[in-house]
PDB file of C-alpha atoms and ligand atoms in Angstrom:
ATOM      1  CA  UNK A   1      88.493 133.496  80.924  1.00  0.00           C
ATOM      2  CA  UNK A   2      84.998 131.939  81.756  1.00  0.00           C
ATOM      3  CA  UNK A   3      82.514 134.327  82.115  1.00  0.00           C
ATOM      4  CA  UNK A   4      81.097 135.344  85.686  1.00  0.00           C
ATOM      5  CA  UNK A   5      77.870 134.171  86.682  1.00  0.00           C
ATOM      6  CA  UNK A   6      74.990 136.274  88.729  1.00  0.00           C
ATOM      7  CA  UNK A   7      73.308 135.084  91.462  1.00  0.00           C
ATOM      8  CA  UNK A   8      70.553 137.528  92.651  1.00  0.00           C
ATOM      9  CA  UNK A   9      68.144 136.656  94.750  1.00  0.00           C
ATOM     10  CA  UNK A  10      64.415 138.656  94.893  1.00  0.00           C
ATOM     11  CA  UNK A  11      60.551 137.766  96.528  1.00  0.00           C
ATOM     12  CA  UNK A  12      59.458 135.406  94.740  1.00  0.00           C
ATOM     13  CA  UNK A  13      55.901 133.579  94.993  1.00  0.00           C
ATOM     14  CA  UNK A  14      55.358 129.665  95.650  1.00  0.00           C
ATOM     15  CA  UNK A  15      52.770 128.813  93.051  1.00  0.00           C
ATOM     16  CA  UNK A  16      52.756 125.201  93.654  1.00  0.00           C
ATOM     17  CA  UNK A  17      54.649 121.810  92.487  1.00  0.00           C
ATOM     18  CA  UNK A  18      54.005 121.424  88.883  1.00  0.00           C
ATOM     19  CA  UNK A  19      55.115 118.641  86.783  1.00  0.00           C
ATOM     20  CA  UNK A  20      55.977 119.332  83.193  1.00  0.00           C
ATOM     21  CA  UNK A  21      57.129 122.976  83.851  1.00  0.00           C
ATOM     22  CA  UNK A  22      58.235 124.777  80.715  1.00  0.00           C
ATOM     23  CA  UNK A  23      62.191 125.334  81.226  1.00  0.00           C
ATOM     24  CA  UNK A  24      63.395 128.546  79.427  1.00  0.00           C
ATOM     25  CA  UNK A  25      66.611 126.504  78.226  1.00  0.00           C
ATOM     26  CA  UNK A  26      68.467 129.926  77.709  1.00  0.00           C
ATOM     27  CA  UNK A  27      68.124 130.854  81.516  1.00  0.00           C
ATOM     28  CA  UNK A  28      69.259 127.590  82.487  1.00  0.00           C
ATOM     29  CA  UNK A  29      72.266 128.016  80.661  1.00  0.00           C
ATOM     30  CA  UNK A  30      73.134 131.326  81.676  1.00  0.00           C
ATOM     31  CA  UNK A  31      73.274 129.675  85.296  1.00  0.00           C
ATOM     32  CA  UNK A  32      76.590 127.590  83.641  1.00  0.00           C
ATOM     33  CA  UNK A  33      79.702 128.380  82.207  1.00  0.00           C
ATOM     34  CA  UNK A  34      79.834 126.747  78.759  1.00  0.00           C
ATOM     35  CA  UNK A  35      82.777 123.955  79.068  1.00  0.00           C
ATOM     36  CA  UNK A  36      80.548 122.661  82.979  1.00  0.00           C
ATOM     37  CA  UNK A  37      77.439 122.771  80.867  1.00  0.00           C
ATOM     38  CA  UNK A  38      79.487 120.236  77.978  1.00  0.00           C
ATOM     39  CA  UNK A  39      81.221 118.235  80.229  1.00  0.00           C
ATOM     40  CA  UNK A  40      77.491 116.861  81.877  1.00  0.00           C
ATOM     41  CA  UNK A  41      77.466 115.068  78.226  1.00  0.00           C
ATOM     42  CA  UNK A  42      80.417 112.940  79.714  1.00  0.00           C
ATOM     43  CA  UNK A  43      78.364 111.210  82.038  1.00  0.00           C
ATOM     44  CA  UNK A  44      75.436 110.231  79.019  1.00  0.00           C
ATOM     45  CA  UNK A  45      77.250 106.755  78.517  1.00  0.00           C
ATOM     46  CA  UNK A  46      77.075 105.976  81.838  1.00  0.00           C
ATOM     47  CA  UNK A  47      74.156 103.146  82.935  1.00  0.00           C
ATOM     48  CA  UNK A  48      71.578 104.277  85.063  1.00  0.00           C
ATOM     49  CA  UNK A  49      71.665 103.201  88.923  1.00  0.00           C
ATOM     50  CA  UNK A  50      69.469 101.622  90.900  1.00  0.00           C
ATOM     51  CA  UNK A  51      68.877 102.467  94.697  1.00  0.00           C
ATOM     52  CA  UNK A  52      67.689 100.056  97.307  1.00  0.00           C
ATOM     53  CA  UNK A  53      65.203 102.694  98.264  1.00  0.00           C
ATOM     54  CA  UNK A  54      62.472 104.128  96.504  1.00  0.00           C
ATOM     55  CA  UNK A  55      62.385 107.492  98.476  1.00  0.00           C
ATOM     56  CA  UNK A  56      66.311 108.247  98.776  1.00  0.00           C
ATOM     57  CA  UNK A  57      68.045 110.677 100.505  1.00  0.00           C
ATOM     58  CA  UNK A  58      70.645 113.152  98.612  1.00  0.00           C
ATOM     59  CA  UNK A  59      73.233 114.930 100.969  1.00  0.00           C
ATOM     60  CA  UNK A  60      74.884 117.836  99.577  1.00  0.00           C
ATOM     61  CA  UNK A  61      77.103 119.451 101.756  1.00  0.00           C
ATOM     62  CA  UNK A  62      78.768 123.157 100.865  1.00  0.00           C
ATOM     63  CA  UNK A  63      76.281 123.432  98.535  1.00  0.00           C
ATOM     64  CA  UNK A  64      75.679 127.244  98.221  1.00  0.00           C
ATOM     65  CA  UNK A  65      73.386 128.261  95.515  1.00  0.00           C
ATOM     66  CA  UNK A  66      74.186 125.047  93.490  1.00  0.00           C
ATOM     67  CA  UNK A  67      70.820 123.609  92.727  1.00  0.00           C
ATOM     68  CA  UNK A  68      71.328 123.131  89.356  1.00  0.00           C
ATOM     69  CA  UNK A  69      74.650 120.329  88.714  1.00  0.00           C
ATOM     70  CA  UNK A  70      72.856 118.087  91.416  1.00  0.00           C
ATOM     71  CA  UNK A  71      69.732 117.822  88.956  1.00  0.00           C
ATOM     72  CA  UNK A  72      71.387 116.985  85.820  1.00  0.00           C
ATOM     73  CA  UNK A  73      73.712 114.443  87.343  1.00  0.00           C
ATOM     74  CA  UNK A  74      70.242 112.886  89.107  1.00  0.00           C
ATOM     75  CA  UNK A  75      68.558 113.329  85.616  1.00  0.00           C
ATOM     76  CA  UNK A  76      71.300 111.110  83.939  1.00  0.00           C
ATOM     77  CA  UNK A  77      72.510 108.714  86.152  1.00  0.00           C
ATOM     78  CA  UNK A  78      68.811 108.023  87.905  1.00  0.00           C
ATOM     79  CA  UNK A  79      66.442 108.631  85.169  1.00  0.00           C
ATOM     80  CA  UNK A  80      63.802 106.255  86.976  1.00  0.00           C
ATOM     81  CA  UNK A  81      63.640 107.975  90.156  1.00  0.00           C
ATOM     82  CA  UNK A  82      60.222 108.820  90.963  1.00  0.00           C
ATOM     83  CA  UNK A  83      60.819 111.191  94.382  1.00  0.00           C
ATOM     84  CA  UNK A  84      63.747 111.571  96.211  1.00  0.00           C
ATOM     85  CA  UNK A  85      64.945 114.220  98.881  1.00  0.00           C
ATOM     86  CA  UNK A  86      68.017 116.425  98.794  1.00  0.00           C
ATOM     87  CA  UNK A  87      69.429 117.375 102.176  1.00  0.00           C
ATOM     88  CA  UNK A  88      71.749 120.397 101.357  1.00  0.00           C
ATOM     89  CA  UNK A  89      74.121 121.962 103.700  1.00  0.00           C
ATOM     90  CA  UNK A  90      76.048 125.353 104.047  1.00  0.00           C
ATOM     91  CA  UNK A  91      77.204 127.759 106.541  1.00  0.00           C
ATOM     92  CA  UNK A  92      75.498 130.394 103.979  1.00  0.00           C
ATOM     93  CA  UNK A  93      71.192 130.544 103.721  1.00  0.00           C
ATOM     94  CA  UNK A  94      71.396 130.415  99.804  1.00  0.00           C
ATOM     95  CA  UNK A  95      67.519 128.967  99.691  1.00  0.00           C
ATOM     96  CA  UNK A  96      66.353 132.358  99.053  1.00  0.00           C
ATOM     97  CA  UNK A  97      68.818 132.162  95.734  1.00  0.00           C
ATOM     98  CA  UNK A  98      67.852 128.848  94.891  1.00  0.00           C
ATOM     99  CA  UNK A  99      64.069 130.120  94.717  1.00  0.00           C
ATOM    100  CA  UNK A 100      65.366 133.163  92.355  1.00  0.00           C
ATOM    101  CA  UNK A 101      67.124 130.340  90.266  1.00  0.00           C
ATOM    102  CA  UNK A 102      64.192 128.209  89.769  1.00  0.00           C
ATOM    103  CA  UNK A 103      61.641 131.067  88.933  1.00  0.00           C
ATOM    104  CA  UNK A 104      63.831 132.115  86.488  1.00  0.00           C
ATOM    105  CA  UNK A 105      63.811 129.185  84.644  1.00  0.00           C
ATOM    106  CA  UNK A 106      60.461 128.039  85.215  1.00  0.00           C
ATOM    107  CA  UNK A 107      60.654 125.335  87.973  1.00  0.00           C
ATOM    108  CA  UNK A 108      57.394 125.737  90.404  1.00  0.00           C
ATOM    109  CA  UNK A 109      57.617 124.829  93.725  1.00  0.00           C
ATOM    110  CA  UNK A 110      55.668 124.560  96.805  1.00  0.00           C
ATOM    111  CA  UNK A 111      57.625 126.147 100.113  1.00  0.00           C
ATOM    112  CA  UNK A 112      56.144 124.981 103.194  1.00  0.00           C
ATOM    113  CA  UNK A 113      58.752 126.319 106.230  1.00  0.00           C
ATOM    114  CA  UNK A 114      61.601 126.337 103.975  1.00  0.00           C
ATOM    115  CA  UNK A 115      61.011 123.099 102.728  1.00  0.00           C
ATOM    116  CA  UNK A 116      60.565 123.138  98.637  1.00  0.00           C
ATOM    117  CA  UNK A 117      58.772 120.516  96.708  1.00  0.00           C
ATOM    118  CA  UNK A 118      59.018 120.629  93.182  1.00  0.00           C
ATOM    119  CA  UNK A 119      59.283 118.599  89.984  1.00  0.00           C
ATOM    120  CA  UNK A 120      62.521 118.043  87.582  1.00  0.00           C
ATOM    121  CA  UNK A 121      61.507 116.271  84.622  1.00  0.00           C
ATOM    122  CA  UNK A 122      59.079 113.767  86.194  1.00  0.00           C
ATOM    123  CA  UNK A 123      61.043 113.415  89.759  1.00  0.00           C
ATOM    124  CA  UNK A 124      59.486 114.786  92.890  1.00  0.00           C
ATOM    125  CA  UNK A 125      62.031 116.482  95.424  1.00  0.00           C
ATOM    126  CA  UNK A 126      61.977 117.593  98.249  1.00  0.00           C
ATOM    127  CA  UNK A 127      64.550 119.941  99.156  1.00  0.00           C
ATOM    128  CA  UNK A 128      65.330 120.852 102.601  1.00  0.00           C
ATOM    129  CA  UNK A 129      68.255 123.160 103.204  1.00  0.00           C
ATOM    130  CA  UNK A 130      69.790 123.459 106.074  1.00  0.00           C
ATOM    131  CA  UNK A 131      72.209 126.345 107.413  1.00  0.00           C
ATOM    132  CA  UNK A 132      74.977 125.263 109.841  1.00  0.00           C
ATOM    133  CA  UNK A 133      78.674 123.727 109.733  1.00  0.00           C
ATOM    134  CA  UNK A 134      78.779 120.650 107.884  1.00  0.00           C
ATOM    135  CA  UNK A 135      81.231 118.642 110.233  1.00  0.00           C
ATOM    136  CA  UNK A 136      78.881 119.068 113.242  1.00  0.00           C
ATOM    137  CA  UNK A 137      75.771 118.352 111.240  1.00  0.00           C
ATOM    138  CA  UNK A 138      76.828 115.138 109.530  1.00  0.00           C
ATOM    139  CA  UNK A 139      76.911 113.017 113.089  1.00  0.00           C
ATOM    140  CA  UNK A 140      73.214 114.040 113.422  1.00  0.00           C
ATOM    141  CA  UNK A 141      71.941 113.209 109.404  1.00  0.00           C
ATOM    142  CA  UNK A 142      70.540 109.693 108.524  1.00  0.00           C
ATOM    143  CA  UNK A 143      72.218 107.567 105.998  1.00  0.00           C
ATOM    144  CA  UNK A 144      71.815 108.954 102.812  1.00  0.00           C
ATOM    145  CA  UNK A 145      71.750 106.806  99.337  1.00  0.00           C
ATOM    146  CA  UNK A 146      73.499 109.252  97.221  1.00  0.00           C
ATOM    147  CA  UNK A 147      76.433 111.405  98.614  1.00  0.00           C
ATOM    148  CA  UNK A 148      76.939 114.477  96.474  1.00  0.00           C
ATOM    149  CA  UNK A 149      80.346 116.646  96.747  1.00  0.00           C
ATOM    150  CA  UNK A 150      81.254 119.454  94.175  1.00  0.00           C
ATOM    151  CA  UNK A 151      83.811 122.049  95.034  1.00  0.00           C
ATOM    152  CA  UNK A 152      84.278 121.380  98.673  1.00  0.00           C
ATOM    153  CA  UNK A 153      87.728 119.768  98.176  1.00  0.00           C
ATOM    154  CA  UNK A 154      89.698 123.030 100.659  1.00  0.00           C
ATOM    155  CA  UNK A 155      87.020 122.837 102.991  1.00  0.00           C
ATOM    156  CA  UNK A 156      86.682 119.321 104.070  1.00  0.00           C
ATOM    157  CA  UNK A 157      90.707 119.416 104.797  1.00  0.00           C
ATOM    158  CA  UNK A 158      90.124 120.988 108.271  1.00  0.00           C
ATOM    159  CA  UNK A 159      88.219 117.978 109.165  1.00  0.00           C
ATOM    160  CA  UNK A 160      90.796 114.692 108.350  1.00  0.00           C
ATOM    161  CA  UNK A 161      88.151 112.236 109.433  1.00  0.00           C
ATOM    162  CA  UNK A 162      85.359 114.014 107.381  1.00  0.00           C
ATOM    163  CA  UNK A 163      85.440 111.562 104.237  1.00  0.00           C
ATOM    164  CA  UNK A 164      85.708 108.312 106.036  1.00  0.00           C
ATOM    165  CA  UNK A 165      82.771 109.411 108.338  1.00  0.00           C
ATOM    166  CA  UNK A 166      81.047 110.388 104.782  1.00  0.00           C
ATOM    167  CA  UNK A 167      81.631 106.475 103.870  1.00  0.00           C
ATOM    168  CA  UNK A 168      80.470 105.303 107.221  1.00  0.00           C
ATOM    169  CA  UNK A 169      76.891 107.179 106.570  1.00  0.00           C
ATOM    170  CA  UNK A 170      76.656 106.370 102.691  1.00  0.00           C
ATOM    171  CA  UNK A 171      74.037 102.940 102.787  1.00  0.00           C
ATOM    172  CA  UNK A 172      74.915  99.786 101.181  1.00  0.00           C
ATOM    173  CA  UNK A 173      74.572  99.859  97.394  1.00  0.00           C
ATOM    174  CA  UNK A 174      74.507 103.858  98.198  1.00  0.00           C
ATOM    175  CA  UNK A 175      75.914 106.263  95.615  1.00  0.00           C
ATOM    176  CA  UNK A 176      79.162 108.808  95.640  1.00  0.00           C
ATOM    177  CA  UNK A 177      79.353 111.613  93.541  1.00  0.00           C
ATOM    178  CA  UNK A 178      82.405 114.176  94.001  1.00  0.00           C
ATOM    179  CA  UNK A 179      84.742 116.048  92.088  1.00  0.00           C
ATOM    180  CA  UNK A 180      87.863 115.564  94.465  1.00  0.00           C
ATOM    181  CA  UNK A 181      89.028 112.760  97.174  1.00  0.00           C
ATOM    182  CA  UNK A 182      87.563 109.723  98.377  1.00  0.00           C
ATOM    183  CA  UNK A 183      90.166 107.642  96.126  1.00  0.00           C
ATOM    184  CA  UNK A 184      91.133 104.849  98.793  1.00  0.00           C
ATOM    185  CA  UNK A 185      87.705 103.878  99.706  1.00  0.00           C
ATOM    186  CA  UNK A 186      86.232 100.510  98.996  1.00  0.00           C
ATOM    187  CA  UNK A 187      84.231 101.699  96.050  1.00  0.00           C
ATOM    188  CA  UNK A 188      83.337  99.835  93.138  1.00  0.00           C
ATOM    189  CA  UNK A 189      84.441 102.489  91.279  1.00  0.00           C
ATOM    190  CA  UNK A 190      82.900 103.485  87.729  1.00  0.00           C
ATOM    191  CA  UNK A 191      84.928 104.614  84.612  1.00  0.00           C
ATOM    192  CA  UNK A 192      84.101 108.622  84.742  1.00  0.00           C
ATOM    193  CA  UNK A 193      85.891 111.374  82.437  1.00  0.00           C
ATOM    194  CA  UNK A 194      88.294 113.185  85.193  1.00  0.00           C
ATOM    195  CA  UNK A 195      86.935 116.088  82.552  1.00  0.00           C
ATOM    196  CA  UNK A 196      84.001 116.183  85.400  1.00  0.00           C
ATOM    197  CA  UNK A 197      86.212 117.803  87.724  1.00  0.00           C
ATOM    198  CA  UNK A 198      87.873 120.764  88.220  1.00  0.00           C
ATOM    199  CA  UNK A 199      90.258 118.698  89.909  1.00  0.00           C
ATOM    200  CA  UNK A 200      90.520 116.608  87.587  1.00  0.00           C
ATOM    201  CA  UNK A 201      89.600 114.047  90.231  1.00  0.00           C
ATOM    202  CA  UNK A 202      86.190 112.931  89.246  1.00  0.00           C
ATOM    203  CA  UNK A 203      84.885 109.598  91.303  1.00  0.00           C
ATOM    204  CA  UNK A 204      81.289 108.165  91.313  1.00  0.00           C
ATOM    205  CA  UNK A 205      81.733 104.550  93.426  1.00  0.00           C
ATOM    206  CA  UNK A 206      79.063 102.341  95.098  1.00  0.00           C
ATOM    207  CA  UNK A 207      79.551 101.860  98.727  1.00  0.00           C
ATOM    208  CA  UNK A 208      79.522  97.275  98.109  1.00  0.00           C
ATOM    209  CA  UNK A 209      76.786  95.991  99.857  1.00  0.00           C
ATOM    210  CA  UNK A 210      79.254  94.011 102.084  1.00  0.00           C
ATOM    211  CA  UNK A 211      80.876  96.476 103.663  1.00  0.00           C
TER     212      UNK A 211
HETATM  213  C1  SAM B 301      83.467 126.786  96.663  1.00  0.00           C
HETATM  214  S1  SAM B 301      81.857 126.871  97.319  1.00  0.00           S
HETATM  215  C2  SAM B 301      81.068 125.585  96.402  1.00  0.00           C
HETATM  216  C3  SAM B 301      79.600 125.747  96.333  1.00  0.00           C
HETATM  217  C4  SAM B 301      78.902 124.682  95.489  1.00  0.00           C
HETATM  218  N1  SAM B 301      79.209 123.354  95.951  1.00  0.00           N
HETATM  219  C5  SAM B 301      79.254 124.824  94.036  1.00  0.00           C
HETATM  220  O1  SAM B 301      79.860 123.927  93.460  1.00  0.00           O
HETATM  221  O2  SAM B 301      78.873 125.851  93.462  1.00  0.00           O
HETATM  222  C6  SAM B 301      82.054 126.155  98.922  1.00  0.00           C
HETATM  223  C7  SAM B 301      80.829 126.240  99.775  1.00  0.00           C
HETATM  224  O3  SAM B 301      81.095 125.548 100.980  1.00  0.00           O
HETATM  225  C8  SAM B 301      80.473 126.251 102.042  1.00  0.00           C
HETATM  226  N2  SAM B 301      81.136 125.850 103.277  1.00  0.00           N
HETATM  227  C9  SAM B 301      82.415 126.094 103.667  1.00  0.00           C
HETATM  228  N3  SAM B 301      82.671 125.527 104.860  1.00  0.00           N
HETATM  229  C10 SAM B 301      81.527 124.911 105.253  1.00  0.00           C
HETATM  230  C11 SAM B 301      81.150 124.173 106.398  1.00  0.00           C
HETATM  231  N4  SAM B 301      81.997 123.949 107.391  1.00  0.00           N
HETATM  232  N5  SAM B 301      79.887 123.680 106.450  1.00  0.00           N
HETATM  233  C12 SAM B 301      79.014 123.903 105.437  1.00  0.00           C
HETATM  234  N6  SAM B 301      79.307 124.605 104.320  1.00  0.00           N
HETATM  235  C13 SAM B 301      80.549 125.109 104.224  1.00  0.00           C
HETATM  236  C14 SAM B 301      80.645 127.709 101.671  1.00  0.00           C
HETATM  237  O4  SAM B 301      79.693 128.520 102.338  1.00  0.00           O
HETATM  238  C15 SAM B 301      80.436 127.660 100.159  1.00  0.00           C
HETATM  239  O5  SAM B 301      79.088 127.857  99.810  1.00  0.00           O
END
């Protein structure tokens, strides 16, 4: 049985975005269970992307306290990025987690209202997190570049219009990351290990620019 994972979260102080942080590897690995952790290797062969923006937008929704899978999956499959912003979304305030998370492994970050800039490797995010039901929240978000879905699979099925409305708002040339549905959109879809999911359902796809 995998082992359970804490999530605690205590004051802790903003001492500024730092690049070239020193991450206490063994922390950040006690945030995964071992065979999650492994699996990230799947997605190594994979080329990088390109966006048409320079300063994209990531929308997670259901997020919780996951900061941590949509920074390795931007690590390896956008390794040029030089700033991008997440837009996270759950009906739970799990910032104050998130915070705990990243002093524990040694990510700084500035927190100005809520919003958190900080540096992974040598990307600049900002991370704005926002509490509140995703399927009233997505009519108001911008289009987002990269569309990032991990364990949200039960959720979305009270709303049966939710992932074509998620394809409506993904940009041309965007990016779609999730471990379960999505299967019959117009995708060009890329060869991923279904090993990424818990589902067994893994898709990444690029909304064509066309459509
Ligand atoms: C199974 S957890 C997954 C959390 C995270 N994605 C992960 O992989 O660790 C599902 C999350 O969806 C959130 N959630 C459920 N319904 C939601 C809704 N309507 N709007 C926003 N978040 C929702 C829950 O609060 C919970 O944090």
């Amino acid at each position: 049985m995998p082992s359970i994972i804490f999530f605690e979260e205590r004051p802790v102080l903003a001492k500024g975005h730092r690049k070239n942080n020193f991450i206490n590897e063994q922390k950040l690995l006690s945030y995964f269970h071992d065979e999650d952790y492994s699996a990230l290797d799947l997605l190594k062969g994979l080329p990088p992307f390109h966006l048409s923006s320079d300063r994209p937008l990531l929308f997670y929704p259901g997020c919780g306290v996951d900061i941590l899978f949509p920074l390795h999956y931007l690590q390896i499959l956008f390794p040029r990025l030089s700033q991008i912003t997440f837009f996270f979304v759950d009906l739970s305030h799990s910032l104050g987690i998130i915070k705990s998370v990243f002093d524990d492994i040694g990510v700084t970050f500035s927190d100005k209202n809520n919003i958190l800039l900080f540096y992974w490797k040598n990307t600049l995010i900002k991370l704005c997190y926002c509490q509140g039901d995703v399927f009233s929240i997505l009519e108001t978000l911008p289009e987002y570049d990269i569309y990032f879905e991990k364990a949200f699979c039960i959720m979305k099925e009270q709303d049966p219009s939710y992932e074509s409305r998620v394809y409506q708002k993904l940009k041309p040339n965007g990016v779609l990351i999730s471990d379960s549905g999505f299967q019959s959109f117009p995708l060009q879809k890329i060869k991923v290990s279904p090993e990424l999911s818990s589902y067994r359902e893994m898709i990444i796809g690029i909304k064509k620019a066309s459509q």
